[in-house]
Coordinates of C-alpha atoms and ligand atoms in Angstrom, one line a residue:
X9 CA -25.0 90.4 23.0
X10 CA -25.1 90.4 19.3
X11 CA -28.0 91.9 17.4
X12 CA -30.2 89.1 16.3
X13 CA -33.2 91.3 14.8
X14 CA -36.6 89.8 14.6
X15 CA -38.6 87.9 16.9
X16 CA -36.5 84.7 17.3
X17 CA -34.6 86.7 20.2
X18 CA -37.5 86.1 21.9
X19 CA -37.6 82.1 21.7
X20 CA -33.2 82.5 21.9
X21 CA -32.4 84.6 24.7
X22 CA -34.3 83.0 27.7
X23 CA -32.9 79.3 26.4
X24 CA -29.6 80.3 26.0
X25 CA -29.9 82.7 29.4
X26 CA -31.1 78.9 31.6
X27 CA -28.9 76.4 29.3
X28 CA -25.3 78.8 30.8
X29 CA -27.4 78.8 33.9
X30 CA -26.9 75.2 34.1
X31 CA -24.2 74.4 32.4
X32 CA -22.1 77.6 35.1
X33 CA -23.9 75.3 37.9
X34 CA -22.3 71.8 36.9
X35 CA -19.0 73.5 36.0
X36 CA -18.9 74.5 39.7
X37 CA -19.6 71.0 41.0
X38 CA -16.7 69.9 38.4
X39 CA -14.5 72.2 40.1
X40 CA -15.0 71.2 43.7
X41 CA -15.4 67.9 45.9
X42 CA -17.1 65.6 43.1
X43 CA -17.7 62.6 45.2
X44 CA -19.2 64.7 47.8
X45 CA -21.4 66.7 45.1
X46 CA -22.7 63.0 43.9
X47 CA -20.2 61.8 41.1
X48 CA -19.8 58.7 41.1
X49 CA -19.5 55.3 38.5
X50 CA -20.9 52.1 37.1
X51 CA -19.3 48.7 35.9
X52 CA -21.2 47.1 32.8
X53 CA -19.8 43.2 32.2
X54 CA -18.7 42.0 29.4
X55 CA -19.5 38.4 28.7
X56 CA -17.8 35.7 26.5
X57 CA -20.8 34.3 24.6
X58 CA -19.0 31.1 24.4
X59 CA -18.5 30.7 27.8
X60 CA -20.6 32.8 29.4
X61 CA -18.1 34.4 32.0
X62 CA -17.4 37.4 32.8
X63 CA -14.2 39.0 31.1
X64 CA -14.3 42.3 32.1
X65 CA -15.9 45.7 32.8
X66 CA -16.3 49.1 31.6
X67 CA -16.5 51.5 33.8
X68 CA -19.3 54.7 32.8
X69 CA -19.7 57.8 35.0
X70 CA -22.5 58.6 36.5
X71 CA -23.3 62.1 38.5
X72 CA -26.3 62.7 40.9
X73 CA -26.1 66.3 40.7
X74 CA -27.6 67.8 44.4
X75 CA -29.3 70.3 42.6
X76 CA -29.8 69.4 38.7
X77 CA -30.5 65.5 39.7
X78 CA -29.0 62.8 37.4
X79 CA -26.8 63.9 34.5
X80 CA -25.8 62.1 31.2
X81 CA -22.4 61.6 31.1
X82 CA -22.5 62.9 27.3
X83 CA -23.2 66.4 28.9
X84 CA -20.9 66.3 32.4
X85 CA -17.7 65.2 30.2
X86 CA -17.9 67.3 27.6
X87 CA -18.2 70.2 29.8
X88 CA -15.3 68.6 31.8
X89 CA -13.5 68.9 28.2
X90 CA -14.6 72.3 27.6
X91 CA -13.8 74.2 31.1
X92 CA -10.3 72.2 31.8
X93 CA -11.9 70.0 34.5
X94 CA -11.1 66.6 32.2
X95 CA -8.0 65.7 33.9
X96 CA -9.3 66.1 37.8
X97 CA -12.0 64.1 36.7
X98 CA -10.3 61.2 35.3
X99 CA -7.8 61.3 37.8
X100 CA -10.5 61.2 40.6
X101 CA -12.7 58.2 39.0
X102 CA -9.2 56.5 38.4
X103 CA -7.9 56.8 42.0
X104 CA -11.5 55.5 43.0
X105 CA -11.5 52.8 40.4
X106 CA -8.2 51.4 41.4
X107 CA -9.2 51.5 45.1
X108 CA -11.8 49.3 44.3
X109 CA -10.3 47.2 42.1
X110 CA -7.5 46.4 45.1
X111 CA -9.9 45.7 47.6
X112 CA -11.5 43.2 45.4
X113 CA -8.2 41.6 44.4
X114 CA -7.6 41.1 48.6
X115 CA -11.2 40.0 48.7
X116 CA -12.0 37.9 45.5
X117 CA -8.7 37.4 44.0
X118 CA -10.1 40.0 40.9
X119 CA -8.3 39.0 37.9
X120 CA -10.7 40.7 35.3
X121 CA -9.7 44.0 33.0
X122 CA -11.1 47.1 33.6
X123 CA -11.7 49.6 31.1
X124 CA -11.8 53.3 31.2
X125 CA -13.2 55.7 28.9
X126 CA -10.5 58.7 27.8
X127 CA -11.2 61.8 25.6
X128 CA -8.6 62.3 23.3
X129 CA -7.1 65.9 24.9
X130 CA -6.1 63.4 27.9
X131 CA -4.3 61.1 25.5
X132 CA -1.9 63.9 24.3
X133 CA -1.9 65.6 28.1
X134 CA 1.8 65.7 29.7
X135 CA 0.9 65.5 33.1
X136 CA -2.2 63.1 32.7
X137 CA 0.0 60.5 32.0
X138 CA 2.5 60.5 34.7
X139 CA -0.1 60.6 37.4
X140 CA -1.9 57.7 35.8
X141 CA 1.2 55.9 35.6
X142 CA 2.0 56.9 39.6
X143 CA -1.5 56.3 40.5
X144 CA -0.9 52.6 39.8
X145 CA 1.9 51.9 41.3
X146 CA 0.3 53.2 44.1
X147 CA -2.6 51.0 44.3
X148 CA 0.0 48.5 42.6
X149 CA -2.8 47.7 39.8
X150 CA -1.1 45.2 37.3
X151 CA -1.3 46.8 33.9
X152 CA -2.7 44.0 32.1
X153 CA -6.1 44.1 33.9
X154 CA -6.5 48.3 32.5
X155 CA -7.8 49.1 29.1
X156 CA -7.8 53.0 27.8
X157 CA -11.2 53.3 25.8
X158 CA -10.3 56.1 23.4
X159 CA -13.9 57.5 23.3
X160 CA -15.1 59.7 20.2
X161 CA -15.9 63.3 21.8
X162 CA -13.3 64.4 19.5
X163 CA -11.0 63.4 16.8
X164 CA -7.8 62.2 18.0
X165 CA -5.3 64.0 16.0
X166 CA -1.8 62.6 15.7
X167 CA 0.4 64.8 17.4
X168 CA 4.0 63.6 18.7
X169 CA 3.3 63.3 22.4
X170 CA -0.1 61.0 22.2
X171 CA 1.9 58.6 20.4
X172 CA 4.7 58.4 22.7
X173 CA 1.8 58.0 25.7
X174 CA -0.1 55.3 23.9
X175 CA 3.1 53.4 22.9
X176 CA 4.1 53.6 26.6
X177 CA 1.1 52.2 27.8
X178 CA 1.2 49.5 25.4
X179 CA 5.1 48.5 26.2
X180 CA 3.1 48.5 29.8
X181 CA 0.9 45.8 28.8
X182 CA -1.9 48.2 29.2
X183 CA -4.9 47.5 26.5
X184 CA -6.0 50.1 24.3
X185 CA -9.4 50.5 22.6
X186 CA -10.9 52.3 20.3
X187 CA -14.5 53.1 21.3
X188 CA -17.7 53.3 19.1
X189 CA -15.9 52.2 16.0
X190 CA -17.1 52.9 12.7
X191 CA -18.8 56.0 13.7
X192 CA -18.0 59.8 14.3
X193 CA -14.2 60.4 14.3
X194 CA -13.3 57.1 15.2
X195 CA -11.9 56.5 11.8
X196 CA -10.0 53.6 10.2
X197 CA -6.6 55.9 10.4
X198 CA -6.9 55.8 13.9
X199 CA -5.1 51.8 13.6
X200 CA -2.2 53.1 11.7
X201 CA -1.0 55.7 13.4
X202 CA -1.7 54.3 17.0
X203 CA -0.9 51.4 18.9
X204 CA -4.4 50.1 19.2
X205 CA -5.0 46.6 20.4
X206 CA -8.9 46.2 20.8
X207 CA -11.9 47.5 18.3
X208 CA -15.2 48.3 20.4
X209 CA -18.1 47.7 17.8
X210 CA -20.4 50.5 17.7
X211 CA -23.9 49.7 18.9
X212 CA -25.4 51.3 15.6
X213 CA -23.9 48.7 13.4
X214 CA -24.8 45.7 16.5
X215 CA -28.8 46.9 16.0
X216 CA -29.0 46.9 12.5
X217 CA -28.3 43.0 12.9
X218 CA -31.3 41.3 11.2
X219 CA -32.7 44.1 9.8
X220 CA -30.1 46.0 7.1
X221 CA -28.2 44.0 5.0
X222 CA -25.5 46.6 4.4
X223 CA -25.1 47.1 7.7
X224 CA -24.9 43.5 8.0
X225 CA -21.7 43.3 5.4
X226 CA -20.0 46.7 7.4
X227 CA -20.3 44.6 10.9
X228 CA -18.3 41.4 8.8
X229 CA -15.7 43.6 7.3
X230 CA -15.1 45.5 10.8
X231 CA -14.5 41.8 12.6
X232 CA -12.4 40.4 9.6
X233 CA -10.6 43.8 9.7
X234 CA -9.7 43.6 13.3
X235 CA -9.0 39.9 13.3
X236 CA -6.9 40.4 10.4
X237 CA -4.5 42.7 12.1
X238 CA -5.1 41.1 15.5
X239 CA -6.9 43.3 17.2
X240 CA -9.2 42.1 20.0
X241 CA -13.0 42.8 19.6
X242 CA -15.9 43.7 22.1
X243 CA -19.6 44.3 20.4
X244 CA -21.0 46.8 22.5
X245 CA -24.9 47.5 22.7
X246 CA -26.1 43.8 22.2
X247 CA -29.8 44.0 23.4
X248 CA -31.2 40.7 21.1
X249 CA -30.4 37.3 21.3
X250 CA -30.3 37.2 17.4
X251 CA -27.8 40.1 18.0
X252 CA -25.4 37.5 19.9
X253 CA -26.0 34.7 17.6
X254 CA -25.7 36.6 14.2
X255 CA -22.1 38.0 16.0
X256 CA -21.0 34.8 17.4
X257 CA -21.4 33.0 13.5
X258 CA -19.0 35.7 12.6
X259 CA -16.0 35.3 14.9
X260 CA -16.8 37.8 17.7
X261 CA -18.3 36.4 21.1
X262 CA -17.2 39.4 23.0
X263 CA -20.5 41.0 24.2
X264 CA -21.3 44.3 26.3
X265 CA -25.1 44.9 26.6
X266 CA -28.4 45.3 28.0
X267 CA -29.1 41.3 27.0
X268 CA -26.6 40.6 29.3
X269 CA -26.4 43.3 32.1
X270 CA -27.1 47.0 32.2
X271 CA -24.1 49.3 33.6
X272 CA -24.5 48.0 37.2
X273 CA -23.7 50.0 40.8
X274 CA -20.5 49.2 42.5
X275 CA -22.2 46.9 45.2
X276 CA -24.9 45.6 42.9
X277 CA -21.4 44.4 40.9
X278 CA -20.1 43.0 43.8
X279 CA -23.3 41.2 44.7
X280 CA -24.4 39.8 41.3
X281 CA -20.7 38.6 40.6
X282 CA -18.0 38.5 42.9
X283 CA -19.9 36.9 45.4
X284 CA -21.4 34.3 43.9
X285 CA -19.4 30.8 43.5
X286 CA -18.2 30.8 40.3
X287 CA -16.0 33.9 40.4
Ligands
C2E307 P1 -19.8 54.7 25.5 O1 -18.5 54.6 26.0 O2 -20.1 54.3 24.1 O3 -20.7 53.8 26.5 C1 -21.7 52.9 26.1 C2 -23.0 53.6 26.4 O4 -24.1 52.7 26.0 C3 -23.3 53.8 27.9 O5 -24.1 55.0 28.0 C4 -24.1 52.6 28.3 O6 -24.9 52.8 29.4 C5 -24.9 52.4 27.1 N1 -25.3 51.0 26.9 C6 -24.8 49.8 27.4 N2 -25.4 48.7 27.0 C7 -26.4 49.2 26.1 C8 -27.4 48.5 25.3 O7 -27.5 47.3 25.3 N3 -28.2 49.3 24.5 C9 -28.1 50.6 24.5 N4 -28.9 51.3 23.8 N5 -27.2 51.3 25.3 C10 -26.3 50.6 26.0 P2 -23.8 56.1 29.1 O8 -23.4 55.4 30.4 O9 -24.9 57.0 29.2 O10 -22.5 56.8 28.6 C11 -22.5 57.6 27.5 C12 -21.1 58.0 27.0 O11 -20.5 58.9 27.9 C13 -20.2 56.8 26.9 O12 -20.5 56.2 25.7 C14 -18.9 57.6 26.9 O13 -18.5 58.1 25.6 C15 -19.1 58.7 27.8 N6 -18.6 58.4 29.2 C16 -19.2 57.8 30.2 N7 -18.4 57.8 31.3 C17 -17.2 58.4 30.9 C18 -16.0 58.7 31.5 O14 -15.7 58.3 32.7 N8 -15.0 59.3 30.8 C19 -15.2 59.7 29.5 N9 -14.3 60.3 28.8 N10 -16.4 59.4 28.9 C20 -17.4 58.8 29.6
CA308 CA1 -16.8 53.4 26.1
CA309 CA1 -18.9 52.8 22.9
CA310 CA1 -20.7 56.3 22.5

């Protein structure tokens, strides 16, 4: 260890000493049998304020770690990122996913698009892509009902291969998002040099409704930017009715949120909305 003088080694070693602790315990569960060590997922709606149906879903990992209980997503995937387990990961929740999604096609006639959150290393991955791609014509998953969620853990830089990915999806019919936009690294550029077809609102601009003017005139431009070069839109983090309203007066009625539904268990999904009449 390096020489870190002074009493502060005190405070920093035994910290440091538990936080590799941990983090060397959920790279091991990353590395074997995650639906047997408790990973697992959640789909959130998102609702057409005009209408009030259901459009689609997002779907958010969740892990029940046997030892370490519940873990934030924010943690498990970037250490996915960090120790190479990313693309095992996303392979297993997409194999899962699209089992699901099948079954509920036999049993509901599921018509509704299913979003999946993707770091950017996957986007530029070789190999990712092609087993994605296989992985649906095996479950024979129409493209039109996926949607890549480009989510901010890092910046998406341009190289030569994510382009020729994305652009292949797209010619698929295969949505792609850009998540939490406005924020982080998930930059303006980001619609000129990709093929993006959908603008996810960040929920930092969606709570400022009502209270921050400023934020107020960012959350117009961002809808008249993406309507402008026909992009869809989804307002994620809606939690207030004035929230809808305020977003719904400005031309975007797309909503994801806790006014509407929190990110729900596969069977509570099933039970809340396939199964009810109206599906
Ligand atoms: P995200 O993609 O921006 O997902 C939205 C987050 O906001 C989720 O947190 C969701 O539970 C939460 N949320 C939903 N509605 C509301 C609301 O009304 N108010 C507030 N305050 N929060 C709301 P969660 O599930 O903890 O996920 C955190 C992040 O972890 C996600 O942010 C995403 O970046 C990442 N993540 C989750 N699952 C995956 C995955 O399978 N792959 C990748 N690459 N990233 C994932
Ligand atoms: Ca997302
Ligand atoms: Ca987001
Ligand atoms: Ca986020």
């Amino acid at each position: 260890a390096k020489n870190v003088g002074g009493s502060s080694c005190v405070f920093f070693r035994p910290k440091m000493k538990a936080l590799r602790n941990r983090n060397s315990v959920i790279e091991e569960g990353l590395g074997g049998d995650l639906k047997a060590n408790g990973f697992h997922y959640t789909m959130q709606p998102q609702i057409d304020g005009n209408s009030g149906n259901l459009t689609g879903v997002e779907v958010l990992s969740r892990w029940t770690h046997p030892k370490l209980g519940e873990l934030s997503p924010l943690e498990f995937i970037q250490l996915a990122e960090e120790t190479g387990n990313i693309v095992p990961l996303t392979s297993h929740l997409l194999t899962e996913v699209f089992a699901q999604i099948k079954e509920w096609e036999k049993q509901f006639g599921w018509n509704l698009r299913t979003a999946i959150n993707m770091t950017p290393s996957l986007l530029g991955n070789p190999d990712f892509f092609d087993s994605f791609f296989k992985l649906m014509d095996r479950y024979k998953i129409k493209p039109s009902l996926i949607e890549i969620e480009i989510t901010e853990q890092a910046e998406l830089t341009y190289s030569p291969k994510t382009l020729e990915n994305l652009l292949l999806c797209k010619s698929k019919g295969i949505s792609i998002a850009i998540d939490d936009f406005g924020t982080g690294f998930s930059m303006i550029s980001y619609l000129t040099h990709f093929p993006i077809t959908k603008i996810k609102i960040d929920k930092s601009f969606v709570q400022k409704i009502g209270q921050d003017r400023k934020s107020e005139a960012v959350l117009k431009s961002l809808i008249h930017l993406a309507t402008s070069i026909e992009c869809e839109l989804v307002a994620e983090g809606v939690e207030r009715r004035e929230e809808a309203e305020f977003l719904q007066a400005n031309n975007c009625s797309i909503f994801q949120g806790y006014l509407y539904d929190k990110p729900l268990k596969v069977s509570e999904f099933e039970a809340k909305y396939l199964q009810s009449p109206l599906f």
